[in-house]
PDB file of C-alpha atoms in Angstrom:
ATOM      1  CA  UNK O   1     -13.082  38.329   1.884  1.00 80.00           C
ATOM      2  CA  UNK O   2     -11.745  36.361   4.863  1.00 90.00           C
ATOM      3  CA  UNK O   3     -13.246  33.204   3.394  1.00 86.00           C
ATOM      4  CA  UNK O   4     -11.143  33.658   0.258  1.00 85.00           C
ATOM      5  CA  UNK O   5      -8.004  34.002   2.363  1.00 83.00           C
ATOM      6  CA  UNK O   6      -8.864  30.842   4.270  1.00 88.00           C
ATOM      7  CA  UNK O   7      -9.529  28.931   1.038  1.00 87.00           C
ATOM      8  CA  UNK O   8      -6.270  30.201  -0.465  1.00 83.00           C
ATOM      9  CA  UNK O   9      -4.376  29.232   2.681  1.00 85.00           C
ATOM     10  CA  UNK O  10      -5.894  25.722   2.660  1.00 86.00           C
ATOM     11  CA  UNK O  11      -5.052  25.316  -1.025  1.00 84.00           C
ATOM     12  CA  UNK O  12      -1.485  26.452  -0.395  1.00 84.00           C
ATOM     13  CA  UNK O  13      -1.098  24.061   2.546  1.00 81.00           C
ATOM     14  CA  UNK O  14      -2.473  21.140   0.523  1.00 80.00           C
ATOM     15  CA  UNK O  15      -0.224  21.925  -2.432  1.00 81.00           C
ATOM     16  CA  UNK O  16       2.803  22.237  -0.140  1.00 77.00           C
ATOM     17  CA  UNK O  17       2.007  18.870   1.463  1.00 77.00           C
ATOM     18  CA  UNK O  18       1.684  17.178  -1.941  1.00 74.00           C
ATOM     19  CA  UNK O  19       4.967  18.681  -3.149  1.00 80.00           C
ATOM     20  CA  UNK O  20       6.777  17.665   0.048  1.00 78.00           C
ATOM     21  CA  UNK O  21       5.393  14.098  -0.265  1.00 78.00           C
ATOM     22  CA  UNK O  22       6.568  13.908  -3.882  1.00 75.00           C
ATOM     23  CA  UNK O  23      10.103  15.038  -3.049  1.00 82.00           C
ATOM     24  CA  UNK O  24      10.295  12.729  -0.017  1.00 85.00           C
ATOM     25  CA  UNK O  25       9.378   9.731  -2.193  1.00 86.00           C
ATOM     26  CA  UNK O  26      11.688  10.892  -4.986  1.00 89.00           C
ATOM     27  CA  UNK O  27      14.629  11.135  -2.567  1.00 90.00           C
ATOM     28  CA  UNK O  28      13.898   7.712  -1.068  1.00 89.00           C
ATOM     29  CA  UNK O  29      13.564   6.230  -4.553  1.00 89.00           C
ATOM     30  CA  UNK O  30      16.939   7.655  -5.591  1.00 89.00           C
ATOM     31  CA  UNK O  31      18.606   6.317  -2.433  1.00 91.00           C
ATOM     32  CA  UNK O  32      17.226   2.813  -2.982  1.00 90.00           C
ATOM     33  CA  UNK O  33      17.873   2.503  -6.705  1.00 90.00           C
ATOM     34  CA  UNK O  34      15.804   0.337  -9.021  1.00 89.00           C
ATOM     35  CA  UNK O  35      12.668  -1.479  -7.910  1.00 87.00           C
ATOM     36  CA  UNK O  36      13.335  -5.157  -7.278  1.00 90.00           C
ATOM     37  CA  UNK O  37      10.304  -7.373  -6.747  1.00 93.00           C
ATOM     38  CA  UNK O  38      12.567 -10.386  -6.187  1.00 92.00           C
ATOM     39  CA  UNK O  39      14.223  -8.726  -3.183  1.00 93.00           C
ATOM     40  CA  UNK O  40      10.780  -7.745  -1.894  1.00 95.00           C
ATOM     41  CA  UNK O  41       9.438 -11.294  -2.349  1.00 94.00           C
ATOM     42  CA  UNK O  42      12.453 -12.851  -0.602  1.00 94.00           C
ATOM     43  CA  UNK O  43      11.661 -10.828   2.502  1.00 95.00           C
ATOM     44  CA  UNK O  44       8.575 -13.061   2.947  1.00 95.00           C
ATOM     45  CA  UNK O  45       8.474 -16.784   3.583  1.00 93.00           C
ATOM     46  CA  UNK O  46       7.197 -17.507   0.079  1.00 85.00           C
ATOM     47  CA  UNK O  47       6.690 -21.193   0.951  1.00 90.00           C
ATOM     48  CA  UNK O  48       3.958 -20.109   3.360  1.00 92.00           C
ATOM     49  CA  UNK O  49       2.671 -16.752   2.071  1.00 95.00           C
ATOM     50  CA  UNK O  50       0.634 -16.648  -1.140  1.00 94.00           C
ATOM     51  CA  UNK O  51       2.948 -15.169  -3.776  1.00 95.00           C
ATOM     52  CA  UNK O  52      -0.049 -13.867  -5.733  1.00 96.00           C
ATOM     53  CA  UNK O  53      -0.944 -11.685  -2.758  1.00 97.00           C
ATOM     54  CA  UNK O  54       2.651 -10.452  -2.514  1.00 97.00           C
ATOM     55  CA  UNK O  55       2.640  -9.489  -6.206  1.00 97.00           C
ATOM     56  CA  UNK O  56      -0.780  -7.829  -6.178  1.00 97.00           C
ATOM     57  CA  UNK O  57       0.052  -5.758  -3.085  1.00 98.00           C
ATOM     58  CA  UNK O  58       3.321  -4.737  -4.787  1.00 97.00           C
ATOM     59  CA  UNK O  59       1.396  -3.721  -7.927  1.00 95.00           C
ATOM     60  CA  UNK O  60      -1.299  -1.763  -6.098  1.00 96.00           C
ATOM     61  CA  UNK O  61       1.125   0.071  -3.822  1.00 96.00           C
ATOM     62  CA  UNK O  62       3.226   0.870  -6.915  1.00 92.00           C
ATOM     63  CA  UNK O  63       0.186   2.286  -8.658  1.00 92.00           C
ATOM     64  CA  UNK O  64      -0.742   4.334  -5.598  1.00 91.00           C
ATOM     65  CA  UNK O  65       2.757   5.816  -5.284  1.00 90.00           C
ATOM     66  CA  UNK O  66       3.169   6.596  -8.965  1.00 84.00           C
ATOM     67  CA  UNK O  67       6.625   7.180 -10.411  1.00 83.00           C
ATOM     68  CA  UNK O  68       8.188   9.993  -8.380  1.00 79.00           C
ATOM     69  CA  UNK O  69      11.570   9.397 -10.000  1.00 78.00           C
ATOM     70  CA  UNK O  70      10.381   8.469 -13.479  1.00 81.00           C
ATOM     71  CA  UNK O  71      10.483   4.747 -12.634  1.00 85.00           C
ATOM     72  CA  UNK O  72       8.760   2.243 -10.361  1.00 89.00           C
ATOM     73  CA  UNK O  73       9.164   2.932  -6.667  1.00 90.00           C
ATOM     74  CA  UNK O  74      11.419   0.406  -4.857  1.00 93.00           C
ATOM     75  CA  UNK O  75       8.978  -0.957  -2.298  1.00 95.00           C
ATOM     76  CA  UNK O  76      10.256  -2.741   0.792  1.00 96.00           C
ATOM     77  CA  UNK O  77       8.055  -5.120   2.797  1.00 96.00           C
ATOM     78  CA  UNK O  78       8.740  -3.305   6.070  1.00 97.00           C
ATOM     79  CA  UNK O  79       7.964   0.167   4.727  1.00 96.00           C
ATOM     80  CA  UNK O  80       5.248   1.885   6.723  1.00 97.00           C
ATOM     81  CA  UNK O  81       2.194   2.661   4.629  1.00 96.00           C
ATOM     82  CA  UNK O  82       1.473   5.937   6.366  1.00 93.00           C
ATOM     83  CA  UNK O  83       4.911   6.822   7.730  1.00 92.00           C
ATOM     84  CA  UNK O  84       7.012   6.021   4.653  1.00 93.00           C
ATOM     85  CA  UNK O  85       4.484   6.523   1.869  1.00 92.00           C
ATOM     86  CA  UNK O  86       1.897   8.857   3.436  1.00 89.00           C
ATOM     87  CA  UNK O  87      -0.872   6.486   2.300  1.00 92.00           C
ATOM     88  CA  UNK O  88      -4.004   7.523   4.143  1.00 89.00           C
ATOM     89  CA  UNK O  89      -6.533   4.976   5.464  1.00 90.00           C
ATOM     90  CA  UNK O  90      -8.951   5.541   2.557  1.00 91.00           C
ATOM     91  CA  UNK O  91      -6.233   4.744   0.013  1.00 93.00           C
ATOM     92  CA  UNK O  92      -5.180   1.732   2.076  1.00 95.00           C
ATOM     93  CA  UNK O  93      -8.772   0.481   2.043  1.00 94.00           C
ATOM     94  CA  UNK O  94      -8.869   0.915  -1.728  1.00 95.00           C
ATOM     95  CA  UNK O  95      -5.646  -1.095  -2.144  1.00 97.00           C
ATOM     96  CA  UNK O  96      -7.073  -3.811   0.115  1.00 97.00           C
ATOM     97  CA  UNK O  97     -10.382  -4.028  -1.784  1.00 96.00           C
ATOM     98  CA  UNK O  98      -8.716  -4.135  -5.207  1.00 97.00           C
ATOM     99  CA  UNK O  99      -6.302  -6.909  -4.243  1.00 97.00           C
ATOM    100  CA  UNK O 100      -9.013  -8.898  -2.456  1.00 97.00           C
ATOM    101  CA  UNK O 101     -11.389  -8.561  -5.396  1.00 96.00           C
ATOM    102  CA  UNK O 102      -8.760  -9.551  -7.957  1.00 96.00           C
ATOM    103  CA  UNK O 103      -7.671 -12.637  -6.010  1.00 96.00           C
ATOM    104  CA  UNK O 104     -11.074 -13.827  -4.791  1.00 96.00           C
ATOM    105  CA  UNK O 105     -10.358 -13.090  -1.147  1.00 96.00           C
ATOM    106  CA  UNK O 106     -13.367 -12.933   1.154  1.00 95.00           C
ATOM    107  CA  UNK O 107     -13.627  -9.504   2.780  1.00 93.00           C
ATOM    108  CA  UNK O 108     -16.385 -10.371   5.225  1.00 90.00           C
ATOM    109  CA  UNK O 109     -15.560 -10.498   8.940  1.00 91.00           C
ATOM    110  CA  UNK O 110     -12.172  -8.756   8.846  1.00 92.00           C
ATOM    111  CA  UNK O 111     -12.386  -8.291  12.608  1.00 94.00           C
ATOM    112  CA  UNK O 112     -11.721 -12.043  12.953  1.00 94.00           C
ATOM    113  CA  UNK O 113      -8.346 -11.598  11.251  1.00 95.00           C
ATOM    114  CA  UNK O 114      -5.428 -11.636  13.747  1.00 95.00           C
ATOM    115  CA  UNK O 115      -4.050  -8.492  12.068  1.00 95.00           C
ATOM    116  CA  UNK O 116      -7.298  -6.519  12.271  1.00 94.00           C
ATOM    117  CA  UNK O 117      -6.464  -2.834  12.993  1.00 93.00           C
ATOM    118  CA  UNK O 118      -2.736  -3.679  12.862  1.00 94.00           C
ATOM    119  CA  UNK O 119      -1.974  -3.022   9.180  1.00 96.00           C
ATOM    120  CA  UNK O 120       0.785  -0.434   9.314  1.00 96.00           C
ATOM    121  CA  UNK O 121       3.299  -1.805   6.807  1.00 97.00           C
ATOM    122  CA  UNK O 122       3.342  -3.433   3.386  1.00 97.00           C
ATOM    123  CA  UNK O 123       4.163  -6.735   5.115  1.00 97.00           C
ATOM    124  CA  UNK O 124       1.149  -6.382   7.455  1.00 97.00           C
ATOM    125  CA  UNK O 125      -1.123  -5.776   4.473  1.00 98.00           C
ATOM    126  CA  UNK O 126       0.160  -8.884   2.688  1.00 98.00           C
ATOM    127  CA  UNK O 127      -0.254 -10.954   5.844  1.00 97.00           C
ATOM    128  CA  UNK O 128      -3.719  -9.516   6.562  1.00 97.00           C
ATOM    129  CA  UNK O 129      -4.859 -10.534   3.072  1.00 97.00           C
ATOM    130  CA  UNK O 130      -3.142 -13.901   3.496  1.00 96.00           C
ATOM    131  CA  UNK O 131      -5.150 -14.577   6.676  1.00 96.00           C
ATOM    132  CA  UNK O 132      -8.478 -13.732   5.046  1.00 96.00           C
ATOM    133  CA  UNK O 133     -10.370 -16.758   3.686  1.00 94.00           C
ATOM    134  CA  UNK O 134     -10.804 -17.313  -0.043  1.00 92.00           C
ATOM    135  CA  UNK O 135     -14.297 -16.884  -1.466  1.00 87.00           C
ATOM    136  CA  UNK O 136     -16.191 -20.109  -1.908  1.00 78.00           C
ATOM    137  CA  UNK O 137     -17.558 -20.510  -5.411  1.00 67.00           C
ATOM    138  CA  UNK O 138     -20.739 -22.527  -5.742  1.00 56.00           C
ATOM    139  CA  UNK O 139     -21.484 -24.366  -8.955  1.00 56.00           C
TER     140      UNK O 139
END
């Protein structure tokens, strides 16, 4: 019987966490207004940083966050992935792999990247992907 109480308590805690995360994102979304990819893109030096990476990270983070306010979430480059969005490391890895795969970015030897183990924000993720080499295609 105690096991059932523990399971019910864990379920209740998980559900409460998910609800709190949803309302936190909904409130932040309302405060920021409409999503604006142009504002997001201007926060990078787009003459240096690959704009395709910026867009794909935007798209993947959007998809991960969903639409807590019935519209796209207004992502900011300096938002913390875990602190602002509660994106856990597994979800961050998934975002990384999807973007890298879509854009032909080599994912081998990430420890050689200057931002290895330093990806805490959307900007860091864009820059981490930017510093990874492109895959070499052999004919």
